Short mmCIF file of C-alpha atoms in Angstrom, two decimals:
data_model
loop_
_atom_site.label_atom_id
_atom_site.label_comp_id
_atom_site.label_asym_id
_atom_site.label_seq_id
_atom_site.Cartn_x
_atom_site.Cartn_y
_atom_site.Cartn_z
CA UNK A 1 -20.89 -179.19 -115.34
CA UNK A 2 -19.38 -180.75 -118.41
CA UNK A 3 -15.86 -182.44 -118.60
CA UNK A 4 -14.38 -179.43 -120.49
CA UNK A 5 -15.83 -176.89 -117.71
CA UNK A 6 -14.48 -179.21 -114.92
CA UNK A 7 -11.06 -179.30 -116.53
CA UNK A 8 -11.08 -175.40 -116.84
CA UNK A 9 -12.30 -175.06 -113.24
CA UNK A 10 -9.56 -177.54 -111.87
CA UNK A 11 -6.93 -175.61 -113.94
CA UNK A 12 -7.96 -172.32 -112.69
CA UNK A 13 -8.32 -173.51 -109.07
CA UNK A 14 -4.64 -174.95 -109.21
CA UNK A 15 -3.21 -171.91 -111.01
CA UNK A 16 -4.78 -169.51 -108.51
CA UNK A 17 -3.62 -171.79 -105.59
CA UNK A 18 -0.13 -171.67 -107.00
CA UNK A 19 -0.25 -167.88 -107.51
CA UNK A 20 -1.52 -167.34 -104.02
CA UNK A 21 1.47 -169.25 -102.57
CA UNK A 22 3.89 -167.38 -104.54
CA UNK A 23 2.56 -164.06 -103.82
CA UNK A 24 1.99 -164.70 -100.25
CA UNK A 25 5.51 -165.85 -99.42
CA UNK A 26 6.90 -163.19 -97.10
CA UNK A 27 9.61 -162.25 -94.91
CA UNK A 28 8.61 -163.45 -91.20
CA UNK A 29 10.25 -163.85 -88.01
CA UNK A 30 9.15 -167.44 -88.02
CA UNK A 31 11.58 -167.98 -90.90
CA UNK A 32 14.68 -167.15 -88.98
CA UNK A 33 15.99 -168.66 -85.65
CA UNK A 34 14.68 -166.82 -82.41
CA UNK A 35 17.45 -166.47 -79.94
CA UNK A 36 17.65 -166.27 -76.20
CA UNK A 37 18.47 -162.66 -75.00
CA UNK A 38 21.87 -163.43 -73.36
CA UNK A 39 22.93 -165.03 -76.70
CA UNK A 40 22.61 -161.81 -78.71
CA UNK A 41 22.15 -158.87 -76.19
CA UNK A 42 23.61 -157.29 -73.18
CA UNK A 43 22.28 -154.60 -70.78
CA UNK A 44 23.14 -151.08 -71.80
CA UNK A 45 21.86 -148.86 -68.93
CA UNK A 46 19.38 -148.70 -66.20
CA UNK A 47 20.26 -152.20 -64.96
CA UNK A 48 17.77 -152.08 -62.01
CA UNK A 49 15.08 -151.30 -64.57
CA UNK A 50 16.00 -154.30 -66.88
CA UNK A 51 14.51 -157.74 -66.00
CA UNK A 52 15.41 -160.84 -67.87
CA UNK A 53 12.77 -163.50 -67.27
CA UNK A 54 13.88 -166.93 -66.06
CA UNK A 55 13.36 -168.43 -69.53
CA UNK A 56 15.81 -166.00 -70.93
CA UNK A 57 13.41 -165.16 -73.86
CA UNK A 58 11.60 -162.29 -72.59
CA UNK A 59 12.93 -158.93 -71.14
CA UNK A 60 11.24 -156.06 -69.39
CA UNK A 61 12.51 -152.46 -69.86
CA UNK A 62 11.02 -149.82 -67.59
CA UNK A 63 11.08 -146.22 -66.90
CA UNK A 64 10.68 -144.62 -63.68
CA UNK A 65 11.72 -141.32 -62.05
CA UNK A 66 15.19 -142.55 -61.47
CA UNK A 67 16.01 -143.92 -64.88
CA UNK A 68 15.06 -145.47 -68.16
CA UNK A 69 16.71 -148.64 -69.46
CA UNK A 70 18.03 -150.33 -72.45
CA UNK A 71 20.02 -153.08 -74.03
CA UNK A 72 22.19 -153.62 -77.05
CA UNK A 73 23.46 -156.41 -79.19
CA UNK A 74 26.77 -157.96 -78.54
CA UNK A 75 27.84 -157.61 -82.17
CA UNK A 76 28.04 -154.97 -85.01
CA UNK A 77 26.03 -155.93 -88.01
CA UNK A 78 26.39 -155.05 -91.73
CA UNK A 79 23.07 -155.63 -93.20
CA UNK A 80 20.59 -158.29 -92.25
CA UNK A 81 17.00 -158.81 -90.86
CA UNK A 82 16.47 -157.69 -87.17
CA UNK A 83 13.24 -158.31 -85.27
CA UNK A 84 11.56 -158.36 -81.98
CA UNK A 85 8.21 -158.80 -80.46
CA UNK A 86 7.20 -155.79 -78.27
CA UNK A 87 4.37 -154.92 -75.95
CA UNK A 88 4.24 -151.25 -75.13
CA UNK A 89 3.35 -149.79 -71.65
CA UNK A 90 -0.30 -149.36 -71.04
CA UNK A 91 -2.33 -146.39 -70.15
CA UNK A 92 -1.22 -142.85 -70.32
CA UNK A 93 2.24 -142.87 -71.75
CA UNK A 94 2.75 -139.22 -73.18
CA UNK A 95 6.35 -138.34 -73.35
CA UNK A 96 7.61 -142.00 -73.01
CA UNK A 97 9.64 -143.15 -75.99
CA UNK A 98 10.36 -146.83 -76.69
CA UNK A 99 12.74 -147.33 -79.53
CA UNK A 100 14.04 -150.38 -81.52
CA UNK A 101 16.84 -149.22 -83.72
CA UNK A 102 20.24 -149.68 -85.25
CA UNK A 103 22.95 -147.09 -84.80
CA UNK A 104 26.66 -146.55 -84.69
CA UNK A 105 26.75 -143.22 -82.88
CA UNK A 106 29.02 -144.56 -80.21
CA UNK A 107 31.81 -145.22 -82.86
CA UNK A 108 31.09 -142.32 -85.28
CA UNK A 109 30.15 -139.23 -83.33
CA UNK A 110 29.95 -136.78 -86.30
CA UNK A 111 29.06 -139.00 -89.19
CA UNK A 112 27.01 -141.82 -87.54
CA UNK A 113 24.28 -144.07 -89.27
CA UNK A 114 20.88 -144.92 -87.70
CA UNK A 115 17.67 -146.83 -88.65
CA UNK A 116 14.89 -146.23 -86.17
CA UNK A 117 11.50 -147.49 -85.00
CA UNK A 118 10.23 -145.04 -82.39
CA UNK A 119 6.88 -145.17 -80.32
CA UNK A 120 5.98 -141.69 -79.39
CA UNK A 121 3.85 -142.09 -76.25
CA UNK A 122 0.08 -142.27 -76.07
CA UNK A 123 -2.86 -140.25 -74.74
CA UNK A 124 -6.15 -141.82 -73.83
CA UNK A 125 -8.63 -141.74 -76.76
CA UNK A 126 -5.88 -141.04 -79.35
CA UNK A 127 -4.42 -143.45 -81.90
CA UNK A 128 -1.08 -145.01 -81.25
CA UNK A 129 1.78 -143.65 -83.23
CA UNK A 130 4.95 -145.18 -84.49
CA UNK A 131 7.67 -143.26 -86.25
CA UNK A 132 10.41 -144.58 -88.78
CA UNK A 133 13.58 -142.57 -89.63
CA UNK A 134 16.98 -142.89 -91.01
CA UNK A 135 20.27 -141.27 -90.98
CA UNK A 136 23.45 -141.79 -93.08
CA UNK A 137 27.00 -140.44 -92.49
CA UNK A 138 25.68 -138.08 -89.84
CA UNK A 139 22.92 -136.48 -91.97
CA UNK A 140 20.83 -135.51 -88.94
CA UNK A 141 20.11 -132.07 -90.39
CA UNK A 142 17.85 -133.79 -92.96
CA UNK A 143 14.94 -135.72 -91.42
CA UNK A 144 13.43 -138.58 -93.29
CA UNK A 145 10.70 -139.24 -90.83
CA UNK A 146 7.40 -140.99 -91.38
CA UNK A 147 4.60 -141.49 -88.81
CA UNK A 148 1.77 -143.97 -88.88
CA UNK A 149 -1.31 -144.77 -86.77
CA UNK A 150 -1.48 -148.30 -85.75
CA UNK A 151 -4.63 -150.46 -86.36
CA UNK A 152 -4.24 -152.23 -83.07
CA UNK A 153 -3.46 -151.32 -79.38
CA UNK A 154 0.19 -152.27 -79.08
CA UNK A 155 -0.01 -152.26 -75.25
CA UNK A 156 -2.59 -155.06 -75.27
CA UNK A 157 -0.37 -157.84 -76.80
CA UNK A 158 2.96 -158.48 -78.66
CA UNK A 159 3.47 -157.44 -82.11
CA UNK A 160 6.47 -158.10 -84.26
CA UNK A 161 8.61 -155.03 -85.42
CA UNK A 162 11.19 -155.74 -87.92
CA UNK A 163 13.79 -154.05 -89.88
CA UNK A 164 15.47 -155.46 -93.21
CA UNK A 165 18.55 -153.61 -94.20
CA UNK A 166 20.61 -154.47 -97.47
CA UNK A 167 23.11 -152.57 -99.33
CA UNK A 168 20.32 -151.25 -101.66
CA UNK A 169 17.21 -150.90 -99.45
CA UNK A 170 15.76 -150.78 -96.16
CA UNK A 171 12.08 -152.20 -95.46
CA UNK A 172 10.12 -151.72 -92.00
CA UNK A 173 7.72 -154.41 -90.95
CA UNK A 174 4.88 -154.30 -88.34
CA UNK A 175 4.01 -157.94 -87.95
CA UNK A 176 4.31 -159.29 -91.48
CA UNK A 177 3.26 -156.17 -93.11
CA UNK A 178 5.84 -153.91 -94.85
CA UNK A 179 4.99 -150.38 -93.93
CA UNK A 180 8.00 -148.49 -95.47
CA UNK A 181 10.51 -149.22 -98.19
CA UNK A 182 13.44 -146.93 -98.72
CA UNK A 183 15.51 -147.50 -101.83
CA UNK A 184 19.12 -146.42 -102.06
CA UNK A 185 19.53 -143.83 -104.94
CA UNK A 186 22.49 -142.16 -106.11
CA UNK A 187 21.29 -138.81 -105.26
CA UNK A 188 21.16 -139.80 -101.59
CA UNK A 189 24.97 -140.22 -101.50
CA UNK A 190 26.28 -140.97 -98.07
CA UNK A 191 22.76 -140.35 -96.61
CA UNK A 192 21.92 -143.97 -97.02
CA UNK A 193 23.20 -146.08 -93.90
CA UNK A 194 26.24 -148.02 -94.95
CA UNK A 195 28.59 -148.76 -91.90
CA UNK A 196 28.12 -151.52 -89.45
CA UNK A 197 25.74 -150.71 -86.60
CA UNK A 198 24.62 -152.06 -83.24
CA UNK A 199 21.07 -153.03 -82.60
CA UNK A 200 19.58 -151.22 -79.54
CA UNK A 201 16.31 -151.24 -77.52
CA UNK A 202 15.46 -148.40 -75.06
CA UNK A 203 12.84 -146.69 -73.19
CA UNK A 204 13.38 -143.04 -71.89
CA UNK A 205 11.83 -139.70 -71.04
CA UNK A 206 11.33 -137.56 -74.15
CA UNK A 207 8.99 -134.99 -72.64
CA UNK A 208 10.51 -132.11 -74.42
CA UNK A 209 9.41 -133.41 -77.93
CA UNK A 210 7.84 -136.74 -78.05
CA UNK A 211 4.07 -136.01 -77.58
CA UNK A 212 2.58 -133.22 -79.44
CA UNK A 213 5.90 -131.31 -79.62
CA UNK A 214 6.36 -131.50 -75.88
CA UNK A 215 2.92 -130.30 -74.96
CA UNK A 216 2.19 -133.52 -72.95
CA UNK A 217 4.98 -134.67 -70.57
CA UNK A 218 5.71 -137.92 -68.68
CA UNK A 219 3.46 -138.10 -65.70
CA UNK A 220 5.30 -140.31 -63.18
CA UNK A 221 2.09 -140.94 -61.27
CA UNK A 222 1.66 -143.84 -63.91
CA UNK A 223 5.26 -145.14 -63.44
CA UNK A 224 6.64 -147.55 -63.89
CA UNK A 225 6.31 -147.68 -67.56
CA UNK A 226 7.06 -151.15 -68.70
CA UNK A 227 7.95 -152.29 -72.19
CA UNK A 228 8.17 -156.13 -73.00
CA UNK A 229 10.41 -157.60 -75.60
CA UNK A 230 10.64 -161.23 -76.83
CA UNK A 231 11.15 -163.30 -79.95
CA UNK A 232 14.58 -161.87 -80.76
CA UNK A 233 15.97 -162.17 -84.29
CA UNK A 234 19.44 -161.05 -85.23
CA UNK A 235 20.09 -162.43 -88.75
CA UNK A 236 22.83 -160.63 -90.45
CA UNK A 237 26.55 -160.23 -90.95
CA UNK A 238 28.31 -159.68 -87.80
CA UNK A 239 31.38 -157.42 -87.94
CA UNK A 240 34.50 -157.58 -86.00
CA UNK A 241 34.43 -154.38 -83.91
CA UNK A 242 38.28 -153.84 -84.22
CA UNK A 243 39.15 -155.21 -87.59
CA UNK A 244 35.69 -154.28 -89.12
CA UNK A 245 35.65 -157.62 -91.09
CA UNK A 246 32.63 -159.63 -91.46
CA UNK A 247 32.48 -163.35 -90.27
CA UNK A 248 29.93 -164.57 -92.71
CA UNK A 249 30.09 -165.40 -96.43
CA UNK A 250 28.49 -162.50 -98.44
CA UNK A 251 27.14 -164.97 -100.86
CA UNK A 252 25.54 -167.21 -98.54
CA UNK A 253 24.06 -164.17 -96.61
CA UNK A 254 22.61 -162.64 -99.76
CA UNK A 255 20.82 -165.93 -100.35
CA UNK A 256 19.34 -166.15 -96.91
CA UNK A 257 18.38 -162.64 -96.30
CA UNK A 258 15.38 -161.42 -98.47
CA UNK A 259 16.08 -158.41 -100.57
CA UNK A 260 12.55 -157.43 -101.57
CA UNK A 261 8.89 -157.53 -100.96
CA UNK A 262 6.35 -159.76 -102.87
CA UNK A 263 3.44 -158.50 -104.92
CA UNK A 264 1.07 -159.28 -102.12
CA UNK A 265 3.24 -157.41 -99.65
CA UNK A 266 3.47 -154.49 -101.83
CA UNK A 267 -0.32 -154.22 -102.06
CA UNK A 268 -0.51 -154.61 -98.24
CA UNK A 269 2.05 -151.79 -97.86
CA UNK A 270 0.18 -149.42 -100.27
CA UNK A 271 -3.07 -150.09 -98.44
CA UNK A 272 -1.46 -149.51 -95.11
CA UNK A 273 0.21 -146.27 -96.20
CA UNK A 274 -2.98 -144.89 -97.84
CA UNK A 275 -5.08 -145.69 -94.40
CA UNK A 276 -2.46 -145.08 -91.65
CA UNK A 277 0.34 -142.72 -92.69
CA UNK A 278 -0.07 -139.45 -91.06
CA UNK A 279 3.32 -137.87 -91.73
CA UNK A 280 6.01 -138.00 -94.52
CA UNK A 281 8.98 -135.86 -95.01
CA UNK A 282 8.50 -136.17 -98.87
CA UNK A 283 5.16 -134.29 -98.52
CA UNK A 284 6.14 -131.63 -95.99
CA UNK A 285 6.30 -128.43 -98.07
CA UNK A 286 7.17 -126.42 -95.00
CA UNK A 287 10.49 -128.20 -94.23
CA UNK A 288 11.24 -128.97 -98.06
CA UNK A 289 10.05 -126.55 -100.77
CA UNK A 290 11.31 -129.10 -103.19
CA UNK A 291 10.93 -132.87 -102.24
CA UNK A 292 14.35 -134.57 -101.59
CA UNK A 293 15.70 -136.25 -104.78
CA UNK A 294 14.97 -139.87 -103.52
CA UNK A 295 11.23 -139.01 -102.94
CA UNK A 296 8.79 -140.88 -105.31
CA UNK A 297 5.40 -138.86 -104.92
CA UNK A 298 2.45 -140.95 -104.74
CA UNK A 299 -0.73 -138.73 -105.76
CA UNK A 300 -2.98 -140.83 -103.69
CA UNK A 301 -0.71 -140.43 -100.50
CA UNK A 302 -0.33 -136.62 -101.39
CA UNK A 303 -4.04 -136.08 -101.56
CA UNK A 304 -4.79 -138.00 -98.35
CA UNK A 305 -2.15 -136.15 -96.40
CA UNK A 306 -3.23 -132.73 -97.83
CA UNK A 307 -6.68 -133.14 -96.52
CA UNK A 308 -5.19 -134.49 -93.25
CA UNK A 309 -3.01 -131.44 -92.82
CA UNK A 310 -3.36 -128.74 -95.41
CA UNK A 311 -0.85 -126.39 -93.69
CA UNK A 312 2.07 -128.95 -93.74
CA UNK A 313 1.14 -130.81 -96.98
CA UNK A 314 -0.77 -128.22 -98.79
CA UNK A 315 0.50 -124.82 -99.96
CA UNK A 316 2.79 -124.47 -96.79
CA UNK A 317 1.31 -121.16 -95.60
CA UNK A 318 0.80 -120.79 -91.91
CA UNK A 319 -2.14 -119.29 -90.18
CA UNK A 320 -1.44 -115.77 -88.72
CA UNK A 321 0.18 -115.99 -85.40
CA UNK A 322 1.35 -119.54 -85.77
CA UNK A 323 4.88 -120.59 -85.76
CA UNK A 324 6.41 -123.60 -87.17
CA UNK A 325 9.19 -125.45 -85.26
CA UNK A 326 11.01 -127.85 -87.57
CA UNK A 327 12.29 -130.12 -84.60
CA UNK A 328 8.79 -130.39 -83.19
CA UNK A 329 7.08 -131.04 -86.53
CA UNK A 330 9.76 -133.73 -87.25
CA UNK A 331 9.37 -135.48 -83.96
CA UNK A 332 5.83 -135.02 -82.79
CA UNK A 333 2.35 -136.21 -83.71
#
């Protein structure tokens, strides 16, 4: 190799290394402080089914015939990055829902906001499913659900599930992979979550809808169903629940909370969606004859979903004798 070729090789090597570092910088829970449970959360219900480990870093939520359980953040938050490592119940978990979500339903009964991660139960031999959804200003009559297969068994080990919420977008992450990005558009109006919310985690019996539209119920022979939580991140602007005033500087917050995905993350997100997305409201021609205005149709996603379910994502016609239930289609897998 001549000197000129060597210099070119070194230049290309250094440039590619620099480019990789730039592209691979990503949102990660490791970039934010992990807090003990008691510092950020308090039990919500089912106290006898909520166990805080002695190290105060890991919590078990369980569901049995007597009750589910849950916890909630001490504070309300307006935007931020919220994350937890979760290990789901193992074995047969049909009808069991584990949720990690933001909501202000206790404060705004008729016009609440919500940002959801929901795990919809599991039947042996089937892929695990996770659902994401949002509501703004009480827009519960409009479902913006998406569902995905997971590329791992979430009951075997902990995996990180994260929500990035800014005034202009919402991004859902599984481990360090962004799986969904919702951009605020003028056409969405108040349907984009915009009021301060509490962070919740719950486990509960959703036999009437969670697994195949309620076909498979919770079987308490396998109880208790135990979900484990750790690596809690609450990185956002806390809001005074009475005065609704933030106690953090908005400029500083905007600098510390990421506001977008990197190019490498976007590639990962596109690949994830093409391989693992099984439902999206934007392509559901039965529920919405015309996609909602914020939907950006990806032809590759449309083609994959059409092949996956030609009734829902194709021409929207039903086979004779079949009925379509909007609630079940929105919530089941």
